[in-house]
Coordinates of C-alpha atoms in Angstrom, one line a residue:
M448 CA -53.5 -53.8 -91.5
P449 CA -52.3 -51.9 -88.4
T450 CA -55.1 -50.1 -86.5
T451 CA -55.5 -48.0 -83.4
Q452 CA -58.3 -46.4 -81.4
R453 CA -58.8 -42.8 -80.7
D454 CA -58.1 -42.0 -77.0
L455 CA -57.2 -38.3 -76.8
V456 CA -59.8 -35.5 -77.0
V457 CA -58.5 -31.9 -77.2
V458 CA -61.0 -29.1 -76.8
G459 CA -60.6 -25.4 -77.6
A460 CA -62.9 -22.6 -76.8
S461 CA -62.9 -18.8 -76.3
A462 CA -65.8 -16.3 -75.9
G463 CA -68.9 -18.2 -74.8
G464 CA -66.8 -21.2 -74.1
V465 CA -67.5 -21.7 -70.4
E466 CA -71.2 -22.4 -71.1
A467 CA -70.3 -24.7 -74.0
L468 CA -67.7 -26.6 -71.9
R469 CA -70.2 -27.0 -69.0
D470 CA -72.8 -28.4 -71.4
L471 CA -70.3 -30.8 -73.1
L472 CA -68.4 -32.1 -70.0
G473 CA -71.6 -32.4 -68.0
R474 CA -72.8 -35.0 -70.5
L475 CA -69.7 -37.2 -70.7
P476 CA -69.8 -40.6 -69.1
A477 CA -67.7 -41.5 -66.2
D478 CA -66.0 -44.4 -68.1
L479 CA -64.9 -42.3 -71.1
P480 CA -62.0 -44.3 -72.7
A481 CA -59.9 -41.2 -73.5
A482 CA -58.0 -38.3 -71.9
V483 CA -59.6 -34.9 -72.4
L484 CA -57.5 -31.7 -72.5
V485 CA -59.2 -28.3 -72.5
V486 CA -57.9 -24.9 -73.5
L487 CA -60.0 -21.8 -72.9
H488 CA -58.5 -18.4 -73.7
M489 CA -58.0 -16.4 -70.5
P490 CA -56.2 -13.3 -69.3
P491 CA -52.6 -13.9 -68.2
G492 CA -53.1 -12.5 -64.7
A493 CA -56.3 -14.4 -63.9
R494 CA -56.7 -16.9 -61.1
S495 CA -58.8 -19.5 -63.0
A496 CA -61.7 -21.2 -61.3
L497 CA -62.4 -23.2 -64.5
P498 CA -61.4 -26.6 -63.1
A499 CA -63.7 -26.1 -60.1
I500 CA -66.5 -24.9 -62.3
L501 CA -66.3 -27.9 -64.6
D502 CA -65.7 -30.4 -61.8
R503 CA -69.1 -29.5 -60.4
V504 CA -70.9 -30.7 -63.5
C505 CA -68.6 -33.4 -64.9
A506 CA -68.7 -37.1 -63.9
L507 CA -65.0 -37.4 -64.8
P508 CA -62.3 -36.0 -62.4
V509 CA -61.3 -32.5 -63.6
R510 CA -57.8 -31.2 -62.7
P511 CA -55.7 -28.1 -63.5
A512 CA -52.7 -29.0 -65.8
E513 CA -49.4 -29.7 -64.2
H514 CA -46.2 -30.2 -66.1
G515 CA -45.2 -33.9 -66.4
D516 CA -48.6 -35.4 -65.5
P517 CA -49.4 -38.5 -67.5
L518 CA -52.3 -38.6 -69.9
E519 CA -54.9 -40.7 -68.2
H520 CA -58.1 -42.1 -69.7
G521 CA -61.2 -40.9 -67.9
T522 CA -59.8 -37.6 -66.8
V523 CA -60.2 -34.0 -67.8
T524 CA -57.1 -31.7 -67.7
V525 CA -57.8 -27.9 -67.9
C526 CA -55.3 -25.2 -68.9
V527 CA -53.9 -22.7 -66.4
P528 CA -53.3 -19.0 -67.1
D529 CA -50.3 -17.7 -69.0
V530 CA -48.8 -21.1 -70.0
H531 CA -49.4 -23.2 -73.1
L532 CA -51.0 -26.6 -72.5
M533 CA -49.2 -29.2 -74.7
V534 CA -48.9 -32.9 -75.2
D535 CA -45.3 -34.3 -75.0
G536 CA -45.4 -38.1 -75.8
D537 CA -47.7 -39.6 -73.2
R538 CA -47.4 -36.7 -70.8
I539 CA -48.7 -33.2 -70.3
A540 CA -46.2 -30.3 -70.8
L541 CA -46.6 -26.6 -69.9
S542 CA -44.6 -23.9 -71.6
R543 CA -44.3 -20.2 -71.6
G544 CA -43.5 -20.1 -75.3
P545 CA -44.6 -17.3 -77.6
R546 CA -48.2 -16.3 -77.8
E547 CA -50.3 -17.5 -80.7
N548 CA -53.1 -15.1 -81.9
G549 CA -52.3 -13.1 -78.8
H550 CA -53.1 -15.9 -76.4
R551 CA -51.2 -18.1 -74.0
P552 CA -52.6 -20.7 -73.5
A553 CA -53.6 -21.1 -77.2
V554 CA -55.9 -23.6 -78.8
D555 CA -53.6 -24.0 -81.9
V556 CA -50.6 -24.9 -79.7
L557 CA -52.6 -27.7 -77.9
F558 CA -54.0 -29.1 -81.1
R559 CA -50.7 -29.0 -82.9
S560 CA -48.8 -30.7 -80.1
A561 CA -51.5 -33.4 -79.8
A562 CA -51.3 -34.1 -83.5
R563 CA -47.6 -34.4 -83.4
A564 CA -47.6 -36.8 -80.4
A565 CA -50.7 -38.9 -81.0
G566 CA -51.6 -38.6 -84.7
P567 CA -54.7 -40.6 -85.6
R568 CA -55.6 -41.1 -81.9
V569 CA -56.7 -37.4 -81.6
V570 CA -60.2 -35.9 -81.8
G571 CA -60.1 -32.1 -82.0
V572 CA -63.1 -30.2 -80.8
V573 CA -63.7 -26.5 -81.4
L574 CA -66.4 -24.7 -79.4
S575 CA -67.8 -21.2 -79.2
G576 CA -65.4 -18.3 -79.8
T577 CA -64.6 -15.2 -81.9
L578 CA -62.2 -14.9 -84.8
D579 CA -60.4 -18.1 -86.1
D580 CA -58.4 -19.6 -83.3
G581 CA -58.3 -23.3 -83.6
T582 CA -58.3 -23.4 -87.4
A583 CA -54.6 -24.0 -87.8
G584 CA -54.7 -26.6 -85.0
M585 CA -57.6 -28.4 -86.7
I586 CA -55.6 -28.5 -90.0
A587 CA -52.7 -30.1 -88.0
V588 CA -55.0 -32.7 -86.3
R589 CA -56.4 -33.8 -89.7
A590 CA -53.0 -33.8 -91.4
R591 CA -51.9 -36.5 -88.9
G592 CA -55.0 -38.7 -89.4
G593 CA -57.1 -37.3 -86.5
V594 CA -60.7 -36.2 -86.8
G595 CA -62.3 -32.8 -86.3
V596 CA -65.5 -31.9 -84.5
V597 CA -67.0 -28.4 -84.2
Q598 CA -70.0 -27.0 -82.4
D599 CA -72.8 -26.1 -84.8
P600 CA -72.3 -22.3 -85.4
D601 CA -76.1 -21.9 -84.9
D602 CA -75.7 -23.5 -81.5
A603 CA -72.7 -21.4 -80.4
M604 CA -72.9 -18.2 -78.5
Y605 CA -70.1 -17.0 -80.8
A606 CA -70.0 -18.7 -84.2
S607 CA -66.7 -17.6 -85.7
M608 CA -64.3 -20.1 -84.2
P609 CA -66.3 -23.2 -85.1
R610 CA -67.3 -21.8 -88.5
H611 CA -63.6 -21.2 -89.5
A612 CA -62.6 -24.6 -88.1
R613 CA -65.2 -26.2 -90.4
E614 CA -64.9 -24.1 -93.5
V615 CA -61.1 -23.7 -93.5
G616 CA -59.9 -26.3 -91.1
G617 CA -62.0 -29.0 -92.7
A618 CA -63.5 -30.5 -89.5
E619 CA -65.6 -33.5 -90.5
H620 CA -68.4 -33.3 -88.0
V621 CA -70.7 -30.3 -87.2
V622 CA -73.1 -30.9 -84.3
P623 CA -74.7 -29.0 -81.4
V624 CA -73.0 -29.5 -78.0
A625 CA -75.9 -31.7 -76.8
A626 CA -75.1 -34.2 -79.6
M627 CA -71.3 -34.3 -79.0
P628 CA -71.1 -36.9 -76.3
E629 CA -72.8 -39.5 -78.5
L630 CA -70.6 -38.6 -81.4
L631 CA -67.5 -38.8 -79.3
A632 CA -68.5 -42.2 -78.0
R633 CA -68.8 -43.4 -81.5
L634 CA -65.5 -41.9 -82.7
L635 CA -63.6 -43.4 -79.7
E636 CA -64.9 -46.9 -80.5
E637 CA -63.8 -46.9 -84.1
E638 CA -60.8 -48.8 -85.3
V639 CA -58.6 -46.4 -87.2
D640 CA -56.3 -47.5 -90.0
V641 CA -52.8 -46.1 -89.4
A642 CA -51.0 -47.6 -92.3
E643 CA -51.0 -44.4 -94.4
V644 CA -50.8 -41.8 -91.6
P645 CA -48.0 -39.4 -92.5
P646 CA -45.4 -38.5 -89.9
P647 CA -45.3 -35.0 -88.5
S648 CA -44.2 -32.5 -91.1
E649 CA -41.1 -30.4 -90.7
L650 CA -43.4 -27.4 -90.2
M651 CA -45.3 -29.1 -87.4
E652 CA -42.1 -30.2 -85.7
T653 CA -40.6 -26.7 -85.9
E654 CA -43.7 -24.9 -84.7
A655 CA -44.2 -27.3 -81.8
A656 CA -40.6 -26.8 -80.9
M657 CA -41.0 -23.0 -80.9
A658 CA -43.9 -23.3 -78.5
E659 CA -41.6 -25.4 -76.2
L660 CA -38.9 -22.7 -76.4
D661 CA -36.5 -25.2 -77.9
G662 CA -33.2 -23.4 -78.2
G663 CA -32.0 -25.4 -81.2
T664 CA -35.0 -24.3 -83.2
Y665 CA -34.4 -20.6 -82.4
D666 CA -30.7 -21.0 -83.4
A667 CA -31.6 -22.3 -86.9
A668 CA -30.9 -19.8 -89.7
D669 CA -34.2 -20.4 -91.5
R670 CA -37.8 -19.7 -90.4
P671 CA -41.0 -21.3 -91.7
G672 CA -42.6 -19.4 -94.6
V673 CA -41.6 -16.5 -96.8
A674 CA -41.3 -12.8 -95.9
S675 CA -44.8 -11.2 -95.8
G676 CA -43.9 -7.5 -95.6
F677 CA -46.0 -7.2 -92.4
G678 CA -44.7 -6.6 -88.9
C679 CA -45.6 -8.6 -85.8
P680 CA -48.0 -6.7 -83.6
T681 CA -46.4 -8.2 -80.5
C682 CA -42.6 -7.7 -81.0
H683 CA -42.6 -5.6 -84.2
G684 CA -40.3 -8.0 -86.0
A685 CA -40.9 -9.3 -89.5
L686 CA -43.7 -11.7 -90.1
F687 CA -43.3 -14.7 -92.4
T688 CA -46.3 -16.1 -94.4
I689 CA -47.0 -19.8 -93.9
T690 CA -49.3 -21.6 -96.3
E691 CA -50.7 -24.8 -94.8
G692 CA -53.5 -26.5 -96.8
P693 CA -56.2 -23.9 -97.5
M694 CA -55.0 -21.5 -94.8
E695 CA -52.4 -18.7 -95.0
R696 CA -51.1 -17.5 -91.6
Y697 CA -48.1 -15.7 -90.1
R698 CA -45.3 -16.2 -87.7
C699 CA -42.4 -14.0 -86.7
R700 CA -38.8 -14.9 -86.0
V701 CA -39.2 -15.4 -82.3
G702 CA -42.4 -17.4 -82.8
H703 CA -45.4 -15.2 -82.3
A704 CA -48.1 -16.6 -84.6
W705 CA -51.1 -15.0 -86.1
S706 CA -54.1 -16.3 -88.1
P707 CA -55.6 -13.9 -90.7
E708 CA -58.5 -12.9 -88.5
A709 CA -56.4 -12.4 -85.3
L710 CA -53.8 -10.4 -87.2
A711 CA -56.5 -8.1 -88.7
E712 CA -58.1 -7.6 -85.2
E713 CA -54.7 -6.8 -83.6
Q714 CA -54.0 -4.3 -86.3
S715 CA -57.4 -2.8 -85.7
Q716 CA -56.6 -2.3 -82.0
A717 CA -53.2 -0.8 -82.9
L718 CA -54.9 1.6 -85.4
E719 CA -57.4 2.7 -82.8
G720 CA -54.7 3.3 -80.3
A721 CA -52.8 5.4 -82.8
L722 CA -56.0 7.4 -83.6
W723 CA -56.5 8.2 -79.9
M724 CA -52.9 9.3 -79.6
A725 CA -53.3 11.6 -82.6
L726 CA -56.6 13.0 -81.1
R727 CA -54.8 13.7 -77.8
G728 CA -52.0 15.5 -79.7
L729 CA -54.5 17.6 -81.7
E730 CA -56.4 18.6 -78.6
E731 CA -53.2 19.7 -76.9
R732 CA -52.1 21.6 -80.0
A733 CA -55.5 23.4 -80.1
A734 CA -55.3 24.3 -76.4
L735 CA -51.8 25.6 -76.6
S736 CA -52.6 27.6 -79.8
L737 CA -55.6 29.2 -78.1
Q738 CA -53.6 30.1 -75.0
M739 CA -50.8 31.6 -77.0
G740 CA -53.2 33.5 -79.3
R741 CA -54.9 35.1 -76.3
R742 CA -51.5 36.2 -74.8
A743 CA -50.5 37.6 -78.2
E744 CA -53.8 39.7 -78.4
E745 CA -53.2 41.0 -74.8
R746 CA -49.8 42.2 -75.9
G747 CA -51.1 43.8 -79.1
H748 CA -49.3 41.3 -81.4
R749 CA -52.2 41.0 -83.9
H750 CA -50.2 39.1 -86.6
S751 CA -49.1 36.4 -84.1
A752 CA -52.6 36.3 -82.7
R753 CA -54.1 35.6 -86.1
R754 CA -51.4 32.9 -86.8
F755 CA -52.2 31.1 -83.5
R756 CA -55.9 31.4 -84.3
V757 CA -55.4 29.6 -87.6
R758 CA -53.4 26.9 -85.9
Y759 CA -56.2 26.5 -83.3
D760 CA -58.9 26.3 -86.0
E761 CA -56.9 23.7 -88.0
A762 CA -56.3 21.5 -84.9
R763 CA -59.9 21.7 -83.8
D764 CA -61.2 20.8 -87.3
A765 CA -58.8 17.8 -87.5
A766 CA -59.7 16.7 -84.0
A767 CA -63.4 16.8 -85.0
L768 CA -62.7 14.6 -88.0
L769 CA -60.8 12.1 -85.8
R770 CA -63.6 12.0 -83.2
E771 CA -66.1 11.3 -85.9
L772 CA -63.9 8.5 -87.3
L773 CA -63.6 6.9 -83.9
H774 CA -67.3 7.3 -83.2
R775 CA -68.3 5.6 -86.5
G776 CA -65.8 2.8 -85.9
E777 CA -67.3 2.1 -82.4
L778 CA -70.8 1.9 -83.8
G779 CA -69.7 -0.7 -86.4
G780 CA -69.7 1.7 -89.3
S781 CA -67.4 1.6 -92.3
A782 CA -65.1 4.4 -91.3
L783 CA -62.2 2.1 -90.5
P784 CA -60.5 -0.2 -93.0
D785 CA -61.8 -3.6 -93.7
A786 CA -59.0 -5.1 -91.7
V787 CA -60.7 -4.0 -88.4
E788 CA -64.0 -5.7 -89.0
E789 CA -64.5 -8.7 -86.8
G790 CA -64.8 -12.1 -88.5

């Protein structure tokens, strides 16, 4: 019976993730028999101090990712801003491929590429974060025989990411960060049967190739999934629905990918922006109508003055309704559609 040992740990985090990463990496032994790759969501223009922050508490050497570096046991490689961190065979790859859930680097891209390259040798770890990033990646890790670990939601600063990775992604282990090093040590020691591990699916290969900006994939006539009827918030192209295990998610023709929670949140932001634009238009209409009405009165044009007054009153009433809608939404009320409520 062919077996292998796990030797690649991929870690994803978002809001509250720095604290969780410091706690986790600060407890890892210096002789960890695995390579550790870390993605933390960060703004594209940031100059990340994350490697230095983690290096101060970690017994393992911590380095920022560089394209082509080999995967080395006993090292921690940390993502850098505005590029995806990926696994390509036994090396690290960086790519400016399409954003997933609005992020680059993205947790799902790292997990999916690790699953494709290393299969049952992978341990996927999801820490604190909002929404459901990492869930699709966790499904990919487990589909290739890897194992999933999530931070106990009660232990996380933001519980949504680990909760979705457990409930939808199917991660096998739920533990507080303090208990993860012991669990990882046990998982890395186990012999894993690889006889029945399936090869990467066509979907996994296609999506990983999209993240790598592979030209052949983009030239193909077909796209994964079926037409959803929704538009991509990033490029406004058509979104295709992808069903993978218990999860339904979305990807557009050029590769932007969205989980359900991330798509709903992005639509919420777009809706709020549209409401503010409408409010600005109404305020300008009211101001113009008031000015024109006063001029009409000064000239003795009573009929025109009344007409402008009606327009002013209508615009002010509509603007008041919009301000109330925005105010209630900001306070977490139910004024906005369900789609804008955070998971």
